[in-house]
Coordinates of C-alpha atoms in Angstrom, one line a residue:
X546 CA -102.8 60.1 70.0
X547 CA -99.0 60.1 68.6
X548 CA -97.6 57.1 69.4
X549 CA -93.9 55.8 69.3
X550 CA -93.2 52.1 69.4
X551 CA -89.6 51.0 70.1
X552 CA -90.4 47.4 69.9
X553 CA -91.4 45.3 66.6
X554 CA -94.0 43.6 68.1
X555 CA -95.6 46.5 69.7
X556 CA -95.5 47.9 66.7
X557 CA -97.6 44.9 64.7
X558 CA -100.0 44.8 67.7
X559 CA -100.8 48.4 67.1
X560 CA -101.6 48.0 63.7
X561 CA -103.4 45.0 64.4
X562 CA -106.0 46.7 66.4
X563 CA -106.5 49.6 64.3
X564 CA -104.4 52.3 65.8
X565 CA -101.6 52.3 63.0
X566 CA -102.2 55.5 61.4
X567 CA -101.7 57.2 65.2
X568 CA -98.0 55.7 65.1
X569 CA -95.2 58.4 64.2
X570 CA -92.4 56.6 64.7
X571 CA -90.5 52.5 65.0
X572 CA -87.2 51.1 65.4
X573 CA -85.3 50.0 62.5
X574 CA -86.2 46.5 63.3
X575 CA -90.0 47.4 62.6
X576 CA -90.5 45.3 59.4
X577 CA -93.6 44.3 59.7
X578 CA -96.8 45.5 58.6
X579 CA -95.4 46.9 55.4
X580 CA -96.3 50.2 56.0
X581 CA -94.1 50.2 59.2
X582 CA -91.3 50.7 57.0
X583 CA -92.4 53.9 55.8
X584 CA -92.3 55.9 59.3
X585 CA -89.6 57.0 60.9
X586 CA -87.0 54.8 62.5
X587 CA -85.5 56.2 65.7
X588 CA -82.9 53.2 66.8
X589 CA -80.0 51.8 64.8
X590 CA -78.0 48.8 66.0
X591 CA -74.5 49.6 68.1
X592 CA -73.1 46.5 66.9
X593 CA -70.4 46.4 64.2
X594 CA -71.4 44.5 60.8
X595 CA -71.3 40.5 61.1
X596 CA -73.5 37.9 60.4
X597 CA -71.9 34.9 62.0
X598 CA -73.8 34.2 65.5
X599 CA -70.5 33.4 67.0
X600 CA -69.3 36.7 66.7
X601 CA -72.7 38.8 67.2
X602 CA -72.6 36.6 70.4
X603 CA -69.3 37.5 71.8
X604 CA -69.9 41.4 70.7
X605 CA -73.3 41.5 72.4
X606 CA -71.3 39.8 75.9
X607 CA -68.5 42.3 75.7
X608 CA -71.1 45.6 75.4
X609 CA -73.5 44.2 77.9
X610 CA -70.3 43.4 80.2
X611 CA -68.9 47.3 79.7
X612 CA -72.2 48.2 80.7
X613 CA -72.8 49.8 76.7
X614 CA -75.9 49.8 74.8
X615 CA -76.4 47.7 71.8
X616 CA -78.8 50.1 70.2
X617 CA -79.1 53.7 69.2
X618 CA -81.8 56.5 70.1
X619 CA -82.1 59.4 68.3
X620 CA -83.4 61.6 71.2
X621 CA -83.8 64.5 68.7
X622 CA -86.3 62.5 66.5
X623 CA -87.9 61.8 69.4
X624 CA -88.5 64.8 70.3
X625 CA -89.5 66.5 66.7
X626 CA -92.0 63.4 67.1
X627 CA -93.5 64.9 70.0
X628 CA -95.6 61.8 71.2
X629 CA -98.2 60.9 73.6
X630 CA -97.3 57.7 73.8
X631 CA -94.1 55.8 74.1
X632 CA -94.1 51.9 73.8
X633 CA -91.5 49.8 74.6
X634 CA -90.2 46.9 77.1
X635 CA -87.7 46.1 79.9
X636 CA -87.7 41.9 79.2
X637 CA -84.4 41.8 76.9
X638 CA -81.8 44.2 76.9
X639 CA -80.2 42.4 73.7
X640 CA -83.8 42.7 72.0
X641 CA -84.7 46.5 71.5
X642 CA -83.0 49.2 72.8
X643 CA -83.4 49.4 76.9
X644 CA -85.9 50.8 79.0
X645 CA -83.1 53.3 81.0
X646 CA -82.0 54.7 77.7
X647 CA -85.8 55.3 76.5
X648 CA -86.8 56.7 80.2
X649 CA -83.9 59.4 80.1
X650 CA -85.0 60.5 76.6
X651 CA -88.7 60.8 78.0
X652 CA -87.7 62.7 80.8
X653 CA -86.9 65.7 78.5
X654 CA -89.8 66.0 77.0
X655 CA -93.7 66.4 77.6
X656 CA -94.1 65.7 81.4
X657 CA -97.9 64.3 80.6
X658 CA -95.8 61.5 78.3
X659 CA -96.8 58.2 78.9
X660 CA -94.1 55.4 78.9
X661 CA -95.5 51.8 79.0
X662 CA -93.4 48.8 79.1
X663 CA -94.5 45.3 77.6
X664 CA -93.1 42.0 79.2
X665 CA -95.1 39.0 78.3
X666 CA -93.6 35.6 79.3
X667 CA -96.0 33.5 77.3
X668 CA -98.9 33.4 74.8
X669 CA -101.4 34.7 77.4
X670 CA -99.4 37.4 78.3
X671 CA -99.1 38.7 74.7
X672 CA -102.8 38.2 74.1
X673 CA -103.5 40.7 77.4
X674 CA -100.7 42.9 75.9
X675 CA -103.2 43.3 72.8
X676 CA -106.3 44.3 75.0
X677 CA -104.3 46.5 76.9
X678 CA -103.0 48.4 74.6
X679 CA -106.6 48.4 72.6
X680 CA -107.5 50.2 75.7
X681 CA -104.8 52.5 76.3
X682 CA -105.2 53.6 72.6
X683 CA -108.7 54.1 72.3
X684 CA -109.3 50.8 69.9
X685 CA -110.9 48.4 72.5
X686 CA -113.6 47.0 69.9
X687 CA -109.8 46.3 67.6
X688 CA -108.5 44.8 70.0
X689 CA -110.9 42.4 71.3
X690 CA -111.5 41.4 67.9
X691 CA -107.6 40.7 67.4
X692 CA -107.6 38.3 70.4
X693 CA -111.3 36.8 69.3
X694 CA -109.8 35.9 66.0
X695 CA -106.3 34.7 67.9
X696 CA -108.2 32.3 70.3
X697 CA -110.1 30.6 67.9
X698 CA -106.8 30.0 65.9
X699 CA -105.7 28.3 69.2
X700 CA -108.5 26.8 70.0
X701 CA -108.2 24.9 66.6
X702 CA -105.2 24.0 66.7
X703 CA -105.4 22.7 70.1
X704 CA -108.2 20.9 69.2
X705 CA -106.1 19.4 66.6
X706 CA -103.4 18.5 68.6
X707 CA -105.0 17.1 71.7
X708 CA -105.4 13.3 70.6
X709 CA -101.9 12.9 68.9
X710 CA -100.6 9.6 70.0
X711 CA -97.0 10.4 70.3
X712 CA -95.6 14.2 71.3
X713 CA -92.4 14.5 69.8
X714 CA -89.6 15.8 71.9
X715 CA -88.7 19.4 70.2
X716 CA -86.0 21.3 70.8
X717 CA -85.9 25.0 69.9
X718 CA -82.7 26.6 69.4
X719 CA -82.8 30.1 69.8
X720 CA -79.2 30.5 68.8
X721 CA -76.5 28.5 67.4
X722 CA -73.3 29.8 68.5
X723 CA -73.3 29.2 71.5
X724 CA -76.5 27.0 71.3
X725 CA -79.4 28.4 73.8
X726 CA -82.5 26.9 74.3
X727 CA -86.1 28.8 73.7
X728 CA -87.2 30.0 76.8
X729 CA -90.6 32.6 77.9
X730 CA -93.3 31.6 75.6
X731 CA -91.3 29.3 72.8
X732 CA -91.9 26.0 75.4
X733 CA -95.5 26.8 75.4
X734 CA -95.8 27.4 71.0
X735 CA -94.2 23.7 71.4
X736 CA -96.8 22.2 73.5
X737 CA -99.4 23.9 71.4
X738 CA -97.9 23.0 68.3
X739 CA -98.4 19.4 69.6
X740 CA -95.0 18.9 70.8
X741 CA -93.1 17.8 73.7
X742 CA -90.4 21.0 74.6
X743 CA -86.8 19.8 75.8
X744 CA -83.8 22.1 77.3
X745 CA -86.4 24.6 77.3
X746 CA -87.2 27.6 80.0
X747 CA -90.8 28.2 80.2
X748 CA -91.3 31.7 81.2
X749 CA -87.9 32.5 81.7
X750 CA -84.9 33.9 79.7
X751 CA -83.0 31.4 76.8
X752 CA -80.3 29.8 78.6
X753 CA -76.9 28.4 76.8
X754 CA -76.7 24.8 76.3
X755 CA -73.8 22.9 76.2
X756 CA -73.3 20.4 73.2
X757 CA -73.2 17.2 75.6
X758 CA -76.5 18.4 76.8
X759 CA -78.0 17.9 73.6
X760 CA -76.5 15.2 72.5
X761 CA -77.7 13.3 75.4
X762 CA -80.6 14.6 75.3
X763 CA -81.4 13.3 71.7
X764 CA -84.3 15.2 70.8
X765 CA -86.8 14.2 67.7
X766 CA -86.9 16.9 66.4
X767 CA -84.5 20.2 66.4
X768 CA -86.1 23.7 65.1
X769 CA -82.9 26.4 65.0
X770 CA -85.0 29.9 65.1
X771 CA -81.7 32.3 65.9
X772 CA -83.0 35.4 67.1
X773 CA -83.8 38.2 65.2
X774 CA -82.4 36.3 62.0
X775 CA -84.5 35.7 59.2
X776 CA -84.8 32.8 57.4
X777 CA -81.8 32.9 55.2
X778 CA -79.5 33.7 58.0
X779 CA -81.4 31.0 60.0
X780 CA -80.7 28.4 57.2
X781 CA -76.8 30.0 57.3
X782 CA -76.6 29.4 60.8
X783 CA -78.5 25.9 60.5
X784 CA -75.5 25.0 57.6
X785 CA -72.6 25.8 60.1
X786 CA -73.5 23.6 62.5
X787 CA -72.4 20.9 60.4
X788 CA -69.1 21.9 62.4
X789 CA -69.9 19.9 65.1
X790 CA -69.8 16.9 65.7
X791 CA -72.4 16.5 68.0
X792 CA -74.5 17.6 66.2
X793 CA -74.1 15.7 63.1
X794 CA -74.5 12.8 65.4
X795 CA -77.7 13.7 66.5
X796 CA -80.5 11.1 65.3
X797 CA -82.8 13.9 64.3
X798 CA -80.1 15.7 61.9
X799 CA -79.3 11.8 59.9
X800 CA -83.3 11.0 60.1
X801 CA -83.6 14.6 58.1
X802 CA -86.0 16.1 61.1
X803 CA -84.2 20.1 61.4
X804 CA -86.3 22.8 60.7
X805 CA -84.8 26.2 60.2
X806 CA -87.9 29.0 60.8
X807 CA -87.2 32.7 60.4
X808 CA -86.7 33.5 63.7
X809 CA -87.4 37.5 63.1
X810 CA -90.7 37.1 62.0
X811 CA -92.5 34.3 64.3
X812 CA -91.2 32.9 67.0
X813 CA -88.9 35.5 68.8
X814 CA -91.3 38.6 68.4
X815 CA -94.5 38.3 71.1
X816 CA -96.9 39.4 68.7
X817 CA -99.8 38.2 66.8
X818 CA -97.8 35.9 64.9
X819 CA -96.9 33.6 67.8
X820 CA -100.2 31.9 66.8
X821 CA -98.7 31.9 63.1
X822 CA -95.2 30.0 65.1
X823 CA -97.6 27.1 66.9
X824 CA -99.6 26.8 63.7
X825 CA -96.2 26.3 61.2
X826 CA -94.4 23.8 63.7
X827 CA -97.7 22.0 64.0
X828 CA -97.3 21.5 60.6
X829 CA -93.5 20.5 60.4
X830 CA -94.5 17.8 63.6
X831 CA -96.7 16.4 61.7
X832 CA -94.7 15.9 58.1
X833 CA -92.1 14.8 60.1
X834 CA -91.1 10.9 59.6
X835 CA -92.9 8.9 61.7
X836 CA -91.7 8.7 65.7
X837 CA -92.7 5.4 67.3
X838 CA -90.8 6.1 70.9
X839 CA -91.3 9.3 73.3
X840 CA -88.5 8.0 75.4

C-alpha cells in the first residue's frame, strides 16, 4: 500500500504501528518520527512569515473569512505519488490543509483511491484512530500493541493520580493572542494528568477567552501550549504576556505556577504522544508549590 498522510499525527500513528515504510508522502508539518522528514512534503503554509500569535491570529481570521485556504497542495506531487491511500481530517480547518481541497485533488486521480478522514475529540477517540488505521493498513497486530502499550501508560498514571487530595484548577491556553482555552481532548489530558480543567471545552473546538474571564477565574495553575508552536515560540509567547495586566495579576503567574509546553509536539497533535502530554503535566502538578484551596 502507498500511503499519503496530510496530517502530523496521522503520520506518527502510522509509523507507530509499523506501516511507515508504505508512506510516500507528509505535510511540511510532519516532524515527527525523524524519518518523516525525509519524504516528500506535499503542503506549505499560505500564511505570510510572522511569529507573533497576534498577527498569525488576525491573518488566519481574514483567509478563513475570504473563504482562502491557509495551506498549499501540490496536486502534481500528488499525483506522481500515485497512492492508495490518502489520510487526512475535516476537525480543523486552521490545523492541516482542508478536507474540500484534499477531495478535489483525489477526484483526479485513481477512482479505487481511498480518502479517510480522522476526527477524534478525545483520548479514546485517538486510541480507536490507531486500531483503525492498523486495520485499514494491514498492521492490526502494530496496532493493538501501540494502544496495549498506551493503556497501560494511562492506566498508571491514573492510578497515580486517583488519591491526590487536592486537584488543582488548570488552565490550558491554546493561544495567547487572543487567549483561547483548550478544548476536544486537552480538558480530559488535565483530568488525567490529575488536574481540575477550567475555561475549557471538552470535546469541542478552543474557544477565545476574554481577560476578565481569567482573571476571575484565578486558576492554580496556567499551562500556555500555542498551537502548532514549539517550545521556544511557546516560551516567546508565554514572555509577551507580561503585557497584560491581567495577567501579571494572576496568583498563579506571582506564585511562579506557568508552564510553557511545546504545543507542536504534545498536546495539540491527537497522536500517541497525548499520553506523553497527561504524563509531563502530571509531573509539573505535582512540582508545583503546594495548593491548600480547590476553591
Amino acid at each position: 500500500m502507498r500511503i499519503v498522510s496530510l496530517l502530523p499525527s496521522a503520520t506518527e500513528i502510522l509509523f507507530g504501528i509499523g506501516a511507515g515504510a508504505e508512506v510516500v508522502g507528509v505535510t511540511h508539518e510532519c516532524d515527527f518520527p525523524s524519518e518523516a522528514r525525509r519524504l516528500p512534503q506535499l503542503t506549505a503554509s499560505a500564511l505570510p512569515p510572522g511569529d507573533a500569535p497576534g498577527d498569525i491570529d488576525r491573518h488566519v481570521r481574514s483567509s478563513l473569512h475570504a473563504g482562502s485556504s491557509l495551506y498549499y497542495l501540490d496536486s502534481g506531487l500528488l499525483e506522481s505519488l500515485a497512492p492508495d491511500l490518502i489520510v487526512t481530517q475535516e476537525l480543523c480547518a486552521v490545523c492541516a490543509v482542508s478536507y474540500e481541497i484534499v477531495e478535489r485533488a483525489a477526484r483526479r486521480l485513481r477512482t479505487d483511491l481511498r480518502v479517510v478522514s480522522l476526527e477524534p475529540s478525545c483520548l479514546d477517540d485517538v486510541l480507536a484512530n490507531v486500531t483503525f488505521l492498523g486495520e485499514l493498513t494491514g498492521h492490526a497486530t502494530g496496532a493493538a500493541d501501540l494502544v496495549d502499550a498506551l493503556q497501560r501508560r494511562i492506566a498508571t498514571l491514573r492510578h497515580r493520580t486517583a488519591g491526590a487530595r487536592v486537584r488543582p484548577r488548570t488552565l490550558v491556553l491554546e493561544w495567547t493572542d487572543p487567549p483561547m482555552g483548550g478544548g476536544h481532548w486537552t480538558p480530559g489530558l488535565v483530568e488525567l494528568a490529575g488536574g481540575a480543567p477550567v475555561l475549557s471545552q471538552p470535546g469541542g473546538n478552543s474557544q477565545r477567552l476574554e481577560w476578565r474571564q481569567i482573571e476571575h477565574c484565578e486558576p492554580d495553575v496556567v499551562v500556555v501550549t500555542p498551537c502548532g508552536f514549539d517550545l521556544a515560540h511557546a516560551r516567546d509567547a508565554l514572555v509577551a504576556l507580561d503585557s497584560v495586566p491581567q495577567w501579571t495579576g494572576l496568583r498563579a503567574y506571582r506564585e511562579r505556577r506557568i508552564f510553557a509546553i511545546d504545543g507542536n509536539a504534545y498536546f495539540n497533535r491527537p497522536g500517541p504522544r497525548l499520553v506523553d502530554s497527561a504524563e509531563i503535566l502530571a509531573r509539573l502538578l505535582e512540582t508545583s508549590s503546594p495548593i491548600t484551596s480547590e476553591r
